[in-house]
Coordinates of C-alpha atoms in Angstrom, one line a residue:
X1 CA 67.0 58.8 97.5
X2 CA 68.6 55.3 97.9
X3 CA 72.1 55.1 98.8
X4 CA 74.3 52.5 100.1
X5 CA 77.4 52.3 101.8
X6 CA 80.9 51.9 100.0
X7 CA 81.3 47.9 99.1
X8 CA 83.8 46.5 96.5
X9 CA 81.2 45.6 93.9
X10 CA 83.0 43.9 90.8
X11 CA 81.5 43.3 87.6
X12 CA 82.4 41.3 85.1
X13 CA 81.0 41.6 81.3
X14 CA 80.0 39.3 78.9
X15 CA 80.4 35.9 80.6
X16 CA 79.6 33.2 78.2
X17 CA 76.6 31.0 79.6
X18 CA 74.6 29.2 76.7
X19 CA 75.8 28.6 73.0
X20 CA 72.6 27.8 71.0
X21 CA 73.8 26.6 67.3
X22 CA 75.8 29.4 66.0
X23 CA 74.8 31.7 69.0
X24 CA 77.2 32.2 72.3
X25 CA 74.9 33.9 74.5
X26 CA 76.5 35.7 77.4
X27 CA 75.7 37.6 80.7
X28 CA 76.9 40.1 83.0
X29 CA 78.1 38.9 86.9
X30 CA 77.6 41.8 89.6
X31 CA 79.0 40.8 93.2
X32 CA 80.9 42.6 96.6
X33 CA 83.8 40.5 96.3
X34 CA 84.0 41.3 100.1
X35 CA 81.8 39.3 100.7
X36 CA 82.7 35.2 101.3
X37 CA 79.8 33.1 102.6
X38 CA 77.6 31.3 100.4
X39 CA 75.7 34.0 98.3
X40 CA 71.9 34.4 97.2
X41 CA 71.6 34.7 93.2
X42 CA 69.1 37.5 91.4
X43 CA 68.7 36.8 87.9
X44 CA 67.7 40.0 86.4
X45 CA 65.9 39.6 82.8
X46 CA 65.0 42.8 80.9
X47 CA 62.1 43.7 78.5
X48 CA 61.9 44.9 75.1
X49 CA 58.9 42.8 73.7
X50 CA 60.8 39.7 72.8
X51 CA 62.1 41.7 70.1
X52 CA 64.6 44.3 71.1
X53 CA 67.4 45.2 73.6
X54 CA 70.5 43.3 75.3
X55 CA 71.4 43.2 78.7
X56 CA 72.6 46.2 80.7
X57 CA 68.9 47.9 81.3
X58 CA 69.2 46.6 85.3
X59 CA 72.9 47.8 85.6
X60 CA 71.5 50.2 88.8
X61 CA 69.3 47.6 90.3
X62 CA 72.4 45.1 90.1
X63 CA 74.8 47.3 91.5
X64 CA 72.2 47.8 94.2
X65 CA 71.4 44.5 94.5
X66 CA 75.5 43.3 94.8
X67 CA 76.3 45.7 97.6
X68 CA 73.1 44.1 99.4
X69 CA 75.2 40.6 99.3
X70 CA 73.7 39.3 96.2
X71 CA 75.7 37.9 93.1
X72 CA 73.4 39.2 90.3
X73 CA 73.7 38.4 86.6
X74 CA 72.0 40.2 83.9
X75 CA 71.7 37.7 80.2
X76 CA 71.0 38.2 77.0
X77 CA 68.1 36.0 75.5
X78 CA 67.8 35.0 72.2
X79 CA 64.8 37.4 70.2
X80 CA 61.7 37.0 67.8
X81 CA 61.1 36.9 64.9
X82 CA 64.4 34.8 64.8
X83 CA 64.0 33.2 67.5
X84 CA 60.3 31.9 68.9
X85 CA 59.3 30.4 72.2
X86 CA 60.8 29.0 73.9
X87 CA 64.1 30.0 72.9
X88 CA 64.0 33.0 75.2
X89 CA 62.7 31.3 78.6
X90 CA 65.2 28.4 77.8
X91 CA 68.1 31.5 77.8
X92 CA 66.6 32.7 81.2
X93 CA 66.7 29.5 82.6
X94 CA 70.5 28.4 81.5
X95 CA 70.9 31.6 83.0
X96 CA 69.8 30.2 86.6
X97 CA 71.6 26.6 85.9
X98 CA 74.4 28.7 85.1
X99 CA 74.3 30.3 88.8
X100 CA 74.2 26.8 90.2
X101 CA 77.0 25.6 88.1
X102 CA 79.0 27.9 87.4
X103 CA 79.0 30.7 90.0
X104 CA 81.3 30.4 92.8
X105 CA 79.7 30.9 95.9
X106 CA 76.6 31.0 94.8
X107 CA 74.0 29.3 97.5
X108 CA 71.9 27.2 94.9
X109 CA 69.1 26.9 97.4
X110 CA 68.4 30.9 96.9
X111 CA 68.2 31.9 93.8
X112 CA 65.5 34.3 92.4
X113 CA 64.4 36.0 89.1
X114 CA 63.0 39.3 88.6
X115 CA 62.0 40.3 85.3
X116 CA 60.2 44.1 83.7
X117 CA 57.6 43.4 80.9
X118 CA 58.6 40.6 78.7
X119 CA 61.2 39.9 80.8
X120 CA 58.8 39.7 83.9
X121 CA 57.0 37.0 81.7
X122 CA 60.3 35.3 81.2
X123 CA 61.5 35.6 84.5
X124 CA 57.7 34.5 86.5
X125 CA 57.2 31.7 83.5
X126 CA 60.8 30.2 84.4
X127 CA 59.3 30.1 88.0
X128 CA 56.4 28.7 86.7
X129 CA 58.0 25.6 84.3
X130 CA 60.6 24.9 86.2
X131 CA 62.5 21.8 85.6
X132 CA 60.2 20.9 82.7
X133 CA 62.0 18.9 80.5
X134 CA 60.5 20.4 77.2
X135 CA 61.6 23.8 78.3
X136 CA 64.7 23.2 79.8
X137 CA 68.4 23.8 78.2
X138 CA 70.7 21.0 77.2
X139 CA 73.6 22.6 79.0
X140 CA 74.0 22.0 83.0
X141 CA 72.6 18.6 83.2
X142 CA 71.1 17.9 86.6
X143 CA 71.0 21.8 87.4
X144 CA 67.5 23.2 88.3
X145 CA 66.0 25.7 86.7
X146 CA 63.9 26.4 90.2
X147 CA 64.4 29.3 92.4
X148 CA 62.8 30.4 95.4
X149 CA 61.1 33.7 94.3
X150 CA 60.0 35.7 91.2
X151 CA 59.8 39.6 91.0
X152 CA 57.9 40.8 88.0
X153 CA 57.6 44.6 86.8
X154 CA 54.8 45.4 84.3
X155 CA 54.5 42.0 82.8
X156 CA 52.7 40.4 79.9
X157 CA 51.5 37.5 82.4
X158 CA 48.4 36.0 79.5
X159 CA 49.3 36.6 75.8
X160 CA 45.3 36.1 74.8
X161 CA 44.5 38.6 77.0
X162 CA 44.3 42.3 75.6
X163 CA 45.5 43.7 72.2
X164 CA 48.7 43.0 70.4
X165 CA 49.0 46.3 68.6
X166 CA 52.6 46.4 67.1
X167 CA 52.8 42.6 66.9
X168 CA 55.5 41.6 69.4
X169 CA 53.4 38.6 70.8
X170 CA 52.4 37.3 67.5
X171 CA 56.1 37.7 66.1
X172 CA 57.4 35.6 69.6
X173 CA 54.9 33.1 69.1
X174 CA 55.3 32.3 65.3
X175 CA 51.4 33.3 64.7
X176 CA 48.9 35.4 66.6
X177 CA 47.5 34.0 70.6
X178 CA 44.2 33.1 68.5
X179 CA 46.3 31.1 65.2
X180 CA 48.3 29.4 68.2
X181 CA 46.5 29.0 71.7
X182 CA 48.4 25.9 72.7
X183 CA 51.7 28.2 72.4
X184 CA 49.7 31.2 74.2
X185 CA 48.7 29.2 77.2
X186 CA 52.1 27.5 77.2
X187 CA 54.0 31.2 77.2
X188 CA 51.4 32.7 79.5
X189 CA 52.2 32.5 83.1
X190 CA 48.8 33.0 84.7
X191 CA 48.1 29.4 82.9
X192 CA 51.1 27.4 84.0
X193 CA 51.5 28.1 87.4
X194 CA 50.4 25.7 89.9
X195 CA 51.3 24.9 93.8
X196 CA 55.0 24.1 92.9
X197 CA 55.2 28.2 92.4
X198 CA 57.8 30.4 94.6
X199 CA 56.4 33.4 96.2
X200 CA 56.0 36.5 93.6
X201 CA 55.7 40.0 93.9
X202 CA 54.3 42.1 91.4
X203 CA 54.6 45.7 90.7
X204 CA 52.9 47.8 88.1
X205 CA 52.2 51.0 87.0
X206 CA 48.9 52.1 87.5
X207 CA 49.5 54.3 84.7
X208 CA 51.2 51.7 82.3
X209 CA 49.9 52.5 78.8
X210 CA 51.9 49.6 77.0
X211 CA 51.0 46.8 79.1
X212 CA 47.6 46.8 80.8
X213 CA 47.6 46.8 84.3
X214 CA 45.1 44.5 84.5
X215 CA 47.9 41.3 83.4
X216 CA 49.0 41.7 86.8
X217 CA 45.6 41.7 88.3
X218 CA 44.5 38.5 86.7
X219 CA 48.3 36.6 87.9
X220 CA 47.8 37.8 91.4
X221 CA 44.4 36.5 91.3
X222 CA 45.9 33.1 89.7
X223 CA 48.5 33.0 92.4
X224 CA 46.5 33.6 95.0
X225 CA 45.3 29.7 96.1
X226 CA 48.8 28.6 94.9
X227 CA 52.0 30.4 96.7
X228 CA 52.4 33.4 98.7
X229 CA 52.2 36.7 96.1
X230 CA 51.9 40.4 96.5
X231 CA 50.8 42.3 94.3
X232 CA 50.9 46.2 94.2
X233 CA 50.3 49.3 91.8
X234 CA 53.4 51.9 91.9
X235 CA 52.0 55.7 90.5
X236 CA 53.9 55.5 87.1
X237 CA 53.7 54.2 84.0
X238 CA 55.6 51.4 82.3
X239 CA 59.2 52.1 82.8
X240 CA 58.6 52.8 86.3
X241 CA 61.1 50.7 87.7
X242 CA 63.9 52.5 86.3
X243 CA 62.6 56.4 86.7
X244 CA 64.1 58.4 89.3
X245 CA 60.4 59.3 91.1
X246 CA 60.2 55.8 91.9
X247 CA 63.4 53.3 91.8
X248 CA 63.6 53.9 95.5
X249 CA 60.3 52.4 96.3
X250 CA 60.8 49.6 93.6
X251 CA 64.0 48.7 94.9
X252 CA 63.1 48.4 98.7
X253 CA 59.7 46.7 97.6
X254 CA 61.9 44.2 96.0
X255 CA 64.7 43.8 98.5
X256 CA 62.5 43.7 101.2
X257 CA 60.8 40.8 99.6
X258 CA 63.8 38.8 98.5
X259 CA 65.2 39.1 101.4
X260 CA 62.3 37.8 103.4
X261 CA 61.6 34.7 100.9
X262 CA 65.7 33.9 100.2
X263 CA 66.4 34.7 104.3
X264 CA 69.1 36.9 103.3
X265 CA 71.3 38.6 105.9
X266 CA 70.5 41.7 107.2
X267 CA 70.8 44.3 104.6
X268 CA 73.5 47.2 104.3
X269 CA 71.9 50.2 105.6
X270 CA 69.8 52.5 102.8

């Protein structure tokens, strides 16, 4: 069972970060206040098929995360069918601008993004398109929407590949992956990424009945001549990084890796 020692995690709620017409997106800031050097940043991006949810589904990782010397923030993104891409990955990344320019003590050369399902597209695309200037948000100019690793749990990584059986990709994209390929392969990770990519982990159920397995198969093979990636089944099923049987494997997996790749300070002890 993970456990960490007592810290002086603060959290504030509801931060405003990106106002989007009549929208004021916000986000929530986890940090050990203790804690004074320069920081490494996790963005932490949810799932919910582009559809549903707000932020607060990472609220253990974050904690977790803070009291390992992190400042983590958790946004909200804007949602289809309202909203199509690229509203959401432009949220995720004037999330990380934010954390450059905004965040106090925030070291902007170690920032990362870890993402579960569509949120692990969101989160490994931003990685992906960084800086871009078709995908990037007006706010923050001169901010980089880089950082120097992606985590992504259970992720739609293609949106042509597999079936789309309640509609979710066809209602983010404005049409279906076959109406719209030139949106698909934009919004699909596995075709975007090239040598400018950060290292990436990937974690996935092997028993994942909502999002085949097999998406993170085909990004690790993608990844493979480009960056540095691991890529690893965990024995549940879609929500695994959140169940009790295995958080404590998904979280060391993760911290291990972050703190390799952002050179992060030794740990507080498990």
């Amino acid at each position: 069972m993970s456990s960490h020692t007592a810290t002086t995690v603060t959290v504030r709620r509801g931060e405003p970060f990106h106002e989007v017409g009549d929208e004021r997106l916000r986000l929530d800031v986890y940090e050990d206040t203790d804690t004074t050097a320069p920081k490494p940043a996790v963005v932490l991006v949810r799932g919910g098929g582009f559809t549903v949810g707000d932020k607060g589904e990472f609220a253990r990782h974050a904690i977790d995360l803070a009291t390992d010397g992190y400042l983590v923030v958790e946004p909200q993104y804007r949602l289809a069918p309202e909203h199509t891409f690229p509203a959401a990955l432009v949220d995720v990344k004037a999330a990380i601008e934010w954390c450059r320019a905004e965040a106090d003590g925030v070291d902007a050369r170690r920032i990362a993004a870890v993402g579960h399902s569509a949120g692990a597209n969101l989160a490994v695309l931003a990685a992906a398109t960084a800086d871009d200037p078709a995908l990037e948000p007006e706010l923050y100019p001169g901010a980089s929407s880089a950082v120097a690793a992606a985590v992504g749990y259970a992720g739609i990584y293609d949106l042509r590949l597999g079936a789309d059986p309640d509609g979710r990709r066809s209602a983010y994209l404005g049409g279906s992956p076959e109406d719209l390929p030139d949106a698909a392969d934009l919004a699909s990770p596995v075709s975007q990424a090239d040598t400018s990519m950060p290292p990436t982990l990937l974690l996935h159920g092997e028993a994942d009945t909502v999002v085949e397995p097999r998406q993170s198969a085909v990004l690790a093979e993608a990844l493979e001549p480009l960056t540095t990636v691991e890529h690893r089944g965990v024995a549940g099923g879609h929500g695994f990084p959140f169940a009790g049987a295995h958080y404590d494997e998904t979280y060391e997996r993760t911290a291990d890796f972050l703190s390799q790749h952002l050179h992060t300070p030794d740990r507080h002890p498990a």
